[in-house]
PDB file of C-alpha atoms in Angstrom:
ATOM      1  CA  UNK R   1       0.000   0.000   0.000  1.00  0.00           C
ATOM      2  CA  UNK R   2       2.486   2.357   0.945  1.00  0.00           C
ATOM      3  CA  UNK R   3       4.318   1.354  -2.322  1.00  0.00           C
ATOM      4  CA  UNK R   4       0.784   2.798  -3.970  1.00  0.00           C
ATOM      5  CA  UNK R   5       0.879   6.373  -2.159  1.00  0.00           C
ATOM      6  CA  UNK R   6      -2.054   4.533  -0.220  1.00  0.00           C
ATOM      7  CA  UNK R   7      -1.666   5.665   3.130  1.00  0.00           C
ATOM      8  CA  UNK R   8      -3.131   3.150   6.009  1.00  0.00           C
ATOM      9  CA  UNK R   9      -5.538   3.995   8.736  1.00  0.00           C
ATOM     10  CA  UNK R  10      -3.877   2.774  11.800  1.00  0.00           C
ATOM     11  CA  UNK R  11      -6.609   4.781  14.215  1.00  0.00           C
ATOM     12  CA  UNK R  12      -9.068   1.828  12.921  1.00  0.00           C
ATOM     13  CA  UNK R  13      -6.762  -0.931  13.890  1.00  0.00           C
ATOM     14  CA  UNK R  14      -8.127  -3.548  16.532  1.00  0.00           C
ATOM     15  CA  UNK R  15      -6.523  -5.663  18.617  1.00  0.00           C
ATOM     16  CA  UNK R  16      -8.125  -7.672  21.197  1.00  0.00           C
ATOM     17  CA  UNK R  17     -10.141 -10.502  21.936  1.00  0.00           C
ATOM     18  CA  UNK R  18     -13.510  -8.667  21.205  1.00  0.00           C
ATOM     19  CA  UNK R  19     -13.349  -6.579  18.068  1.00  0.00           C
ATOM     20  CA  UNK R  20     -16.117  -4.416  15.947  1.00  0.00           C
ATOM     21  CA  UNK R  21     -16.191  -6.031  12.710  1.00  0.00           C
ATOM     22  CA  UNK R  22     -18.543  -4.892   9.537  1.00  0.00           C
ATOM     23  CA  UNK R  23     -21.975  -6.183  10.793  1.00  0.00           C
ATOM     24  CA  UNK R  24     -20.613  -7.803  14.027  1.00  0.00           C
ATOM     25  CA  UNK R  25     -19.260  -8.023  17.213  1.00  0.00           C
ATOM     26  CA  UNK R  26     -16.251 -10.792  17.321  1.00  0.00           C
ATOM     27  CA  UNK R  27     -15.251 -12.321  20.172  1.00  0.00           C
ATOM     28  CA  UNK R  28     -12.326 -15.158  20.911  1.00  0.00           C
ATOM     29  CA  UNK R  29     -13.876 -17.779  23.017  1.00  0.00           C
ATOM     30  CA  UNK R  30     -10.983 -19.760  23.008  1.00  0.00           C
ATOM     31  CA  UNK R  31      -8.542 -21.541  20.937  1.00  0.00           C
ATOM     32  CA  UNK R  32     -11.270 -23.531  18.682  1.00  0.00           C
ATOM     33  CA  UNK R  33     -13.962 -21.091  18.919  1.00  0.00           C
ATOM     34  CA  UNK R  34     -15.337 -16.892  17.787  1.00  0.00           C
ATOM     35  CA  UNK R  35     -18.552 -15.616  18.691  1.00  0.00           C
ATOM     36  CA  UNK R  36     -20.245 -13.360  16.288  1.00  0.00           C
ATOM     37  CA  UNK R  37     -22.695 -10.822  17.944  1.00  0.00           C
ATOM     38  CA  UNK R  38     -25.253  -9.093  15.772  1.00  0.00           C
ATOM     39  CA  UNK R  39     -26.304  -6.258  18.420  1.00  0.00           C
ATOM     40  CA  UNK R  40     -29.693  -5.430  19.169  1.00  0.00           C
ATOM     41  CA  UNK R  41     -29.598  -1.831  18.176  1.00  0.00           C
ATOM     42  CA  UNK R  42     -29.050  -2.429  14.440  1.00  0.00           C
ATOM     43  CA  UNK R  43     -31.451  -5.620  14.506  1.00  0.00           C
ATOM     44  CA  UNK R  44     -34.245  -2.781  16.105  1.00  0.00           C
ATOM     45  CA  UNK R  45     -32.622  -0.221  13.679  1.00  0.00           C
ATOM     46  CA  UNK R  46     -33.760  -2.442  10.427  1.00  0.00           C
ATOM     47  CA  UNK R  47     -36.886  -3.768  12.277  1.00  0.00           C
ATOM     48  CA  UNK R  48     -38.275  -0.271  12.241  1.00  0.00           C
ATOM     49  CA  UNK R  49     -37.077   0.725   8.630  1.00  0.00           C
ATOM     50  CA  UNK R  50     -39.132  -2.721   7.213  1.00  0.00           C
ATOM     51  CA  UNK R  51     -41.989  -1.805   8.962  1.00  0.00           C
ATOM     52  CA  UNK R  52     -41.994   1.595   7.576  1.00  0.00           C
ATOM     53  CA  UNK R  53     -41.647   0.440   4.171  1.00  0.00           C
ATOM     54  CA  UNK R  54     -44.503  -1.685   4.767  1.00  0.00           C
ATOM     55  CA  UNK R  55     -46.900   0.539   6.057  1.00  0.00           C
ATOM     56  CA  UNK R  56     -46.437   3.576   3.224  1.00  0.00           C
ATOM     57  CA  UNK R  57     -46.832   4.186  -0.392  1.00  0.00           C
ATOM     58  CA  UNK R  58     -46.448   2.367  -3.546  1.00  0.00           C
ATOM     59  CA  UNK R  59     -42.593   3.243  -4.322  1.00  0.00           C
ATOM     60  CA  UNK R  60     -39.278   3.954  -2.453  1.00  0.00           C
ATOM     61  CA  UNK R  61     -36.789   6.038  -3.373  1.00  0.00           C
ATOM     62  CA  UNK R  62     -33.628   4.578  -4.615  1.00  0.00           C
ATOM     63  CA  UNK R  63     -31.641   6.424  -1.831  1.00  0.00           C
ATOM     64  CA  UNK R  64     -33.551   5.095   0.741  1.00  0.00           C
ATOM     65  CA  UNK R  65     -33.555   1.046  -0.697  1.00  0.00           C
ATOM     66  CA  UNK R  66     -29.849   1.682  -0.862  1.00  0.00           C
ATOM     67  CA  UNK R  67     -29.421   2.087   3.019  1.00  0.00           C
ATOM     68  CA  UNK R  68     -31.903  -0.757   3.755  1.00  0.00           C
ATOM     69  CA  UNK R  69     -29.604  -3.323   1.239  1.00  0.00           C
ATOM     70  CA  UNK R  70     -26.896  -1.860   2.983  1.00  0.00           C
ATOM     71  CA  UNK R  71     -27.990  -2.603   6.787  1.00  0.00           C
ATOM     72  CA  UNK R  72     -29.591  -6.173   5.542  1.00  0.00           C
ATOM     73  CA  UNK R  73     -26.174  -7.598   4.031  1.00  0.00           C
ATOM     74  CA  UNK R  74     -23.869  -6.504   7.097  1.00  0.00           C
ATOM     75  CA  UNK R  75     -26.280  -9.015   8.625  1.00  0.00           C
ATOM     76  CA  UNK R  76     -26.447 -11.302   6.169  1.00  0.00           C
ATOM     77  CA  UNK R  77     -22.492 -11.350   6.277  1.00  0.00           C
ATOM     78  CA  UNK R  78     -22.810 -13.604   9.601  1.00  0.00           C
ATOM     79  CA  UNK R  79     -26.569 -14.807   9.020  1.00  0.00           C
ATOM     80  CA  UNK R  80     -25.986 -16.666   5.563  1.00  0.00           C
ATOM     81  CA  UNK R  81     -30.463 -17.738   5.769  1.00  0.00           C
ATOM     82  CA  UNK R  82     -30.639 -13.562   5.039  1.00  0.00           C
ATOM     83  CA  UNK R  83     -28.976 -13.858   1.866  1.00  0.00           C
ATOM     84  CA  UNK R  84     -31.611 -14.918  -0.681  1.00  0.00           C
ATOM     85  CA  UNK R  85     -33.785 -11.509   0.696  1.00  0.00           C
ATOM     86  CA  UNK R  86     -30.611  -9.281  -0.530  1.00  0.00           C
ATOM     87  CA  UNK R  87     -30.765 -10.807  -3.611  1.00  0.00           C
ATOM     88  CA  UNK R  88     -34.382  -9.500  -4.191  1.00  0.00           C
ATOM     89  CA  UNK R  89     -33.483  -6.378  -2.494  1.00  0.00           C
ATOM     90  CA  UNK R  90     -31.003  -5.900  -5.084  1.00  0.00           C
ATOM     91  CA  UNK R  91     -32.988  -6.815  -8.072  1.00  0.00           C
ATOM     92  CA  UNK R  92     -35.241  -4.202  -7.480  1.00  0.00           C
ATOM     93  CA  UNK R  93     -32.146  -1.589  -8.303  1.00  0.00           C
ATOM     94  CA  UNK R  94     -32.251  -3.038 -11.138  1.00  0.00           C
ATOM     95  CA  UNK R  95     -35.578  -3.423 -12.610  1.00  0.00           C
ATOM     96  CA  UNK R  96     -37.298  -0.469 -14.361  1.00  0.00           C
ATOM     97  CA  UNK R  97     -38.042   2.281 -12.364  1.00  0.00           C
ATOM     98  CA  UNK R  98     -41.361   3.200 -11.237  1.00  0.00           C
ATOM     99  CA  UNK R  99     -40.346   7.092 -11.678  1.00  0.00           C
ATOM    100  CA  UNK R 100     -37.187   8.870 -11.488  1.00  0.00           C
ATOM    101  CA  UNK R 101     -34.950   7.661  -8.431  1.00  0.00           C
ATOM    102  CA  UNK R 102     -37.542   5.688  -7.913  1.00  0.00           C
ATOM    103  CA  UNK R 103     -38.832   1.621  -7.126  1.00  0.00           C
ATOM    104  CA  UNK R 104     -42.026  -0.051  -6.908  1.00  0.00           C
ATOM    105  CA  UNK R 105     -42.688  -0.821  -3.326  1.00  0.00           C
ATOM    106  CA  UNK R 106     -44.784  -3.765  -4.600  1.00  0.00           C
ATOM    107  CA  UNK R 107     -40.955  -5.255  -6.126  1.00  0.00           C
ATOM    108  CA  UNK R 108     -39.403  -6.044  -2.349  1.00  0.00           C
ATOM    109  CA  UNK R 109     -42.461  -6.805  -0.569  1.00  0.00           C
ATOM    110  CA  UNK R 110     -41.860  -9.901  -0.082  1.00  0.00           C
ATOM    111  CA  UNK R 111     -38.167  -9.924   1.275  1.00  0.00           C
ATOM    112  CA  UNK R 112     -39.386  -7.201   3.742  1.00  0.00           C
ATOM    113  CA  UNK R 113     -42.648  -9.167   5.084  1.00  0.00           C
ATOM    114  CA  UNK R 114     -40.081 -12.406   5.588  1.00  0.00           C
ATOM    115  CA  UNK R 115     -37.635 -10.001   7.347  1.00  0.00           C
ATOM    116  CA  UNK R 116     -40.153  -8.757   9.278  1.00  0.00           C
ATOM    117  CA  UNK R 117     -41.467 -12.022  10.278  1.00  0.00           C
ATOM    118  CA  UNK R 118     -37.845 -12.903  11.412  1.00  0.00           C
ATOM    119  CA  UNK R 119     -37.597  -9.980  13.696  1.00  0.00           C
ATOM    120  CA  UNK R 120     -41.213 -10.192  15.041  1.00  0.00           C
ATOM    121  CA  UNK R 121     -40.830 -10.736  18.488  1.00  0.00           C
ATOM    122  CA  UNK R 122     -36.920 -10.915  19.031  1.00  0.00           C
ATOM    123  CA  UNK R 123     -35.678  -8.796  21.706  1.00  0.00           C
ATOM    124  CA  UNK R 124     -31.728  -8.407  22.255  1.00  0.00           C
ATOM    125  CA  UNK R 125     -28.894  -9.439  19.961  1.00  0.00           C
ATOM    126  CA  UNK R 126     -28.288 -12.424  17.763  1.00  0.00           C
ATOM    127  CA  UNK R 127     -25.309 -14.951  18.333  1.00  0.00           C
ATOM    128  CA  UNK R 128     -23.511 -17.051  16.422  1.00  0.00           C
ATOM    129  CA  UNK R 129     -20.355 -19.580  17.304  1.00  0.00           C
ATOM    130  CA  UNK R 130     -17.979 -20.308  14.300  1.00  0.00           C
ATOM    131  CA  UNK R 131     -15.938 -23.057  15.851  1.00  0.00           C
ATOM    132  CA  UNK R 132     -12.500 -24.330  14.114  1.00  0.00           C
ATOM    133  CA  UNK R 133     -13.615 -27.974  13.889  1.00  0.00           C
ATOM    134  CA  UNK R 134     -16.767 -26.234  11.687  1.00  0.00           C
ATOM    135  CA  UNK R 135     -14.533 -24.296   9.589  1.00  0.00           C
ATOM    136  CA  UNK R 136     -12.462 -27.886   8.791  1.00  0.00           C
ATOM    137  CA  UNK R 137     -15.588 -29.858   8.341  1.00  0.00           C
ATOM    138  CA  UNK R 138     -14.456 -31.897  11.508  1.00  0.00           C
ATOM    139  CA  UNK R 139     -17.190 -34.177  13.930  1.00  0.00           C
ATOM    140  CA  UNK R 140     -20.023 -35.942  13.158  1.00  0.00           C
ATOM    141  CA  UNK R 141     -20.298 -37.096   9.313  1.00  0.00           C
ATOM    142  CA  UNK R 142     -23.864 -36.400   7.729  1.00  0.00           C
ATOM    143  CA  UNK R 143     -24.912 -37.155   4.200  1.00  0.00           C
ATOM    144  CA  UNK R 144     -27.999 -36.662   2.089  1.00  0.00           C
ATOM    145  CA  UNK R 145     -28.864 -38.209  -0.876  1.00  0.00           C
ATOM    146  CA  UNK R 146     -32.171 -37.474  -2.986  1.00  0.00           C
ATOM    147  CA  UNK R 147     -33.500 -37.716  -6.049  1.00  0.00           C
ATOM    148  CA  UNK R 148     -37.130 -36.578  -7.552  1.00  0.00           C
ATOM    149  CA  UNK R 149     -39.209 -37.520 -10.782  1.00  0.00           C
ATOM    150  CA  UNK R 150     -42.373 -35.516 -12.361  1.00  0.00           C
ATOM    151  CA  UNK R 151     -44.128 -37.778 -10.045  1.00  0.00           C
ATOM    152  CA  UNK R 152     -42.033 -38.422  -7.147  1.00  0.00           C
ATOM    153  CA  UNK R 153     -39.288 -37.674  -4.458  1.00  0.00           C
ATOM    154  CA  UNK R 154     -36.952 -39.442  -2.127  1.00  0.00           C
ATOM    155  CA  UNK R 155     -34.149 -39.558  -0.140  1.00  0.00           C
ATOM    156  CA  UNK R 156     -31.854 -41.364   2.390  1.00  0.00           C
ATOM    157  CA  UNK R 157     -29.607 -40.362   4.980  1.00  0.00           C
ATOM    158  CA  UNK R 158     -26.302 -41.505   6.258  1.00  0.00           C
ATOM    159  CA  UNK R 159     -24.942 -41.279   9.566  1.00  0.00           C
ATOM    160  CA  UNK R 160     -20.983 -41.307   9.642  1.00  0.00           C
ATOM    161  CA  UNK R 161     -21.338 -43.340   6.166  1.00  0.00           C
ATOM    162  CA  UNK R 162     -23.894 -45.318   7.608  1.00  0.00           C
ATOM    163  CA  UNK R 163     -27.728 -45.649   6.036  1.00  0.00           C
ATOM    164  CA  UNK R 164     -30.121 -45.085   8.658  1.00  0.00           C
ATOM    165  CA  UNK R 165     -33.021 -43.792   7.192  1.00  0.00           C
ATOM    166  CA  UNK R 166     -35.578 -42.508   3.881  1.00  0.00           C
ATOM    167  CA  UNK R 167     -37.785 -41.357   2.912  1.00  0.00           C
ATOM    168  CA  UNK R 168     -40.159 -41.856  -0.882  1.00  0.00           C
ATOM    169  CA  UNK R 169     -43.558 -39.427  -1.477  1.00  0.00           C
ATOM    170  CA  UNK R 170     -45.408 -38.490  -4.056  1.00  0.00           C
ATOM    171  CA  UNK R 171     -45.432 -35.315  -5.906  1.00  0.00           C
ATOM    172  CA  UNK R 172     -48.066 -33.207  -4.264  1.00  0.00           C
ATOM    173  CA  UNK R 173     -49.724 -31.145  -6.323  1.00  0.00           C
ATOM    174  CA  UNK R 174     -50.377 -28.718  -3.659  1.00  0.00           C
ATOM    175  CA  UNK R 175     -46.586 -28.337  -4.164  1.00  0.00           C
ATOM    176  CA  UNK R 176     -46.943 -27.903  -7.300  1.00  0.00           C
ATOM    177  CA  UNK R 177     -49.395 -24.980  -7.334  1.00  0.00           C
ATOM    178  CA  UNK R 178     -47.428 -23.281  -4.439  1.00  0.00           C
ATOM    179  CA  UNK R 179     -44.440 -23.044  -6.713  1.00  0.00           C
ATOM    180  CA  UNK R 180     -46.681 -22.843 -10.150  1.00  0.00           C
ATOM    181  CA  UNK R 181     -45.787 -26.071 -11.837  1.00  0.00           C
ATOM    182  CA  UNK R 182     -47.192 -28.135 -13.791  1.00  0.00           C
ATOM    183  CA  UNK R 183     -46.513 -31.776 -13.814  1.00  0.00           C
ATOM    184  CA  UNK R 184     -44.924 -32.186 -17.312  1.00  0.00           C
ATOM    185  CA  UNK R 185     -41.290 -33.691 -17.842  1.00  0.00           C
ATOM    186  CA  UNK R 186     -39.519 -30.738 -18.521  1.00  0.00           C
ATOM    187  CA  UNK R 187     -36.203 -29.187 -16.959  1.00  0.00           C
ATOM    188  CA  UNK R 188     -37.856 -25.808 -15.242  1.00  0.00           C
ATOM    189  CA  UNK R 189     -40.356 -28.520 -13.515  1.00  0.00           C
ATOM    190  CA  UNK R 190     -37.314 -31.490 -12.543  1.00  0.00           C
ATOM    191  CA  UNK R 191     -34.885 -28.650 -11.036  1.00  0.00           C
ATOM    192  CA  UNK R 192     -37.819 -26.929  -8.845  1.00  0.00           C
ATOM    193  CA  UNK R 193     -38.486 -30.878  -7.628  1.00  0.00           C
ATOM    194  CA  UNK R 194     -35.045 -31.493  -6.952  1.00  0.00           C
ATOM    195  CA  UNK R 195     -34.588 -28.969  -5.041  1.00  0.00           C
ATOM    196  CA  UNK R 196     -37.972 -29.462  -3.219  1.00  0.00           C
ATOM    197  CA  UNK R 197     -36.781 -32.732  -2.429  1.00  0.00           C
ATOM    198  CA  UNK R 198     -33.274 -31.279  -1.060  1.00  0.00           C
ATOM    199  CA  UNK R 199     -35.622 -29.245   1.079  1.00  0.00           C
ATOM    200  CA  UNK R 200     -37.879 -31.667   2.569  1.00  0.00           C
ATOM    201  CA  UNK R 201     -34.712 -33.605   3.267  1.00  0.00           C
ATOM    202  CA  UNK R 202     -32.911 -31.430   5.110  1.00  0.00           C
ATOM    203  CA  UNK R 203     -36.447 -30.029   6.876  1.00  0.00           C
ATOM    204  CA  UNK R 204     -37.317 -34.205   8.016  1.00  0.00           C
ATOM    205  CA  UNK R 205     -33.657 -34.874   9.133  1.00  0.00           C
ATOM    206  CA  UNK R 206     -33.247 -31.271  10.658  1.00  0.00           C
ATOM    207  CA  UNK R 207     -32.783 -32.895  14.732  1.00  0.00           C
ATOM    208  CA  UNK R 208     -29.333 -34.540  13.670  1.00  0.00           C
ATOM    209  CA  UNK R 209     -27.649 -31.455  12.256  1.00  0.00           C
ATOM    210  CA  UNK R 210     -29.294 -28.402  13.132  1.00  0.00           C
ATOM    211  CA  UNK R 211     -27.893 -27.950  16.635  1.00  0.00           C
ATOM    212  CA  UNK R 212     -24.437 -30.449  16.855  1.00  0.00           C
ATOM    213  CA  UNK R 213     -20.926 -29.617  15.579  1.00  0.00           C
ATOM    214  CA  UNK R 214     -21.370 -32.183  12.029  1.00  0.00           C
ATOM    215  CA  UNK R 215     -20.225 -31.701   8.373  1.00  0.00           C
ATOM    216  CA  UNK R 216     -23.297 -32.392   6.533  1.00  0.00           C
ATOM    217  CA  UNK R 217     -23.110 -33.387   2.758  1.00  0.00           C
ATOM    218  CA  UNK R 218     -26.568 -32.867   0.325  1.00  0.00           C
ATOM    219  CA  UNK R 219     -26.188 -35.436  -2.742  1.00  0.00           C
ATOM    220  CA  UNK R 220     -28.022 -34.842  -5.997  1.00  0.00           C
ATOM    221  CA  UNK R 221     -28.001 -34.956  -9.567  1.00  0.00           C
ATOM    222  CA  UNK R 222     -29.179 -31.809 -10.430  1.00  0.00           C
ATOM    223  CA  UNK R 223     -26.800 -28.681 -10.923  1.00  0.00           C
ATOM    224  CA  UNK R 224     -29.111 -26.196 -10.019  1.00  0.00           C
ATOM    225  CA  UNK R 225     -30.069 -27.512  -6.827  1.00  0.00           C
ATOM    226  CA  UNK R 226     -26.939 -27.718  -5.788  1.00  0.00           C
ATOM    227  CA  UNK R 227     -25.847 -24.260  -6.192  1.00  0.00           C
ATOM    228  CA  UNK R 228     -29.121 -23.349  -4.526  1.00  0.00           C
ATOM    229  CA  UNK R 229     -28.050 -25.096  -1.610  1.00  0.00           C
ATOM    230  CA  UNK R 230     -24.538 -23.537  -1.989  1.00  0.00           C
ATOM    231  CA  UNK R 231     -25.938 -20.238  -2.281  1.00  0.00           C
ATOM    232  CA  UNK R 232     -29.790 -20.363  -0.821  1.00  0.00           C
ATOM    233  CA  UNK R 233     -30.595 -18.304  -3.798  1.00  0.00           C
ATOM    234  CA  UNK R 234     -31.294 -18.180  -7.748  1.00  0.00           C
ATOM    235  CA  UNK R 235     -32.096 -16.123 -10.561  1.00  0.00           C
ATOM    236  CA  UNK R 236     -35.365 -18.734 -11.202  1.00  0.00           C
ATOM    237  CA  UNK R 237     -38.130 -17.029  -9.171  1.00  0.00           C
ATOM    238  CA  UNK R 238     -39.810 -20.663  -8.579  1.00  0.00           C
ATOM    239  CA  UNK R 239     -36.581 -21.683  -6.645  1.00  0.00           C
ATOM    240  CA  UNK R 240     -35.954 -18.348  -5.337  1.00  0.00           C
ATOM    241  CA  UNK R 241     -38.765 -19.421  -3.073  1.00  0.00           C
ATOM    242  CA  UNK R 242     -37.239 -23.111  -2.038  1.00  0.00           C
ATOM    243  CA  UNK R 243     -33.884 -20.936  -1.159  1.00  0.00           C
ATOM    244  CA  UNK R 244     -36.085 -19.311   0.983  1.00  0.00           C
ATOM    245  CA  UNK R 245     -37.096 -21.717   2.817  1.00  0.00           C
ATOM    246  CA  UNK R 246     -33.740 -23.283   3.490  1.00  0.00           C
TER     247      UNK R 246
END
């Protein structure tokens, strides 16, 4: 940098075993283990600006959606689910304007309602623990394996490379008219199964990896439901709403 004429900013340098980080509070627990605090002040601070976006108008202002993208992805920095509702945030930058410096209010609806619904109710900060042994995909070995059809799904899961248990259904169409489908054999229909299936998988087995230390593995044939998992969201609007729901 200094190579560059850049000069640095030492008067922002931390160091110590709690530091302010973009988003987050980090703390050292110990050797194997940083707690990530998401303080309550800027988890009331975005409550308040989705539930004025909520209650007024038709548009936003451009200026204003800016600041709200902002505040949602330093959150979404340490709470990966918040992700897919930046994503449609964003796309509303994007899409044609419903007057100068202007959005339709109607375009990030629903990210804001599902925010909302995540901050109904929660009083205080948010914590996570990032442990080493998660970082190295150490403990417990989990792995999913599913597969769907136009006309059905399944799935099994292994417990340290051992089959324990599955699961085979039919395609619903209740399903199917939640995520406006029809049953035909084509490949906009066989990736929103797929990764319906990779869903109901993960929702059925949630008890043996949602609250141990595990390195959990999702098998499946299909591309696109595998970078939705990766990413828990898409450019498809069908399985922007399975990403959701992840």
């Amino acid at each position: 940098q200094r190579q560059m004429c850049i000069r640095d900013s030492f008067k922002k340098g931390q160091y110590h075993r709690t530091v302010t980080w973009i988003g987050a509070t980090l703390t050292i627990l110990d050797r194997a283990s940083i707690k990530a605090t998401i303080s309550a002040a800027r988890l009331a601070e975005i409550k308040l600006l989705t539930q004025k976006h909520l209650a007024g108008g038709n548009v936003i202002a451009l200026k204003e959606l800016r600041t709200c993208i902002g505040k949602v992805q330093a959150v979404a920095s340490v709470l990966h689910t918040w992700r897919p509702f930046v994503q449609m945030l964003y796309a509303a930058l994007t899409a044609p304007p419903a007057k100068p410096g202007c959005a339709w209010l109607q375009q990030i609806t629903v990210p804001l309602k599902w925010l909302n619904a995540f901050l109904i109710g929660k009083s205080g900060s948010i914590e996570r623990i990032m442990t080493v042994d998660s970082h190295f995909r150490l403990g417990s070995r989990i792995d999913i394996v599913t597969d769907a059809s136009p006309y059905g799904m399944g799935g099994f899961l292994s417990l340290d490379y051992m089959p324990v248990q599955w699961f085979a259904i039919r395609v619903d169409p209740d399903d199917l008219n939640m995520l406006g489908l029809k049953q035909v054999e084509d490949s906009t229909v066989q990736q929103a199964l797929e990764a319906l299936t990779v869903l109901i998988a993960l929702r059925t087995w949630k008890h043996h990896w949602s609250q141990v230390r595990c390195s959990i593995s999702v098998s499946t044939d299909n591309m696109a439901a595998l970078v939705l998992c990766a990413k828990l969201k898409s450019k498809s609007p069908t399985l922007g709403i399975l990403g959701r729901e992840m």
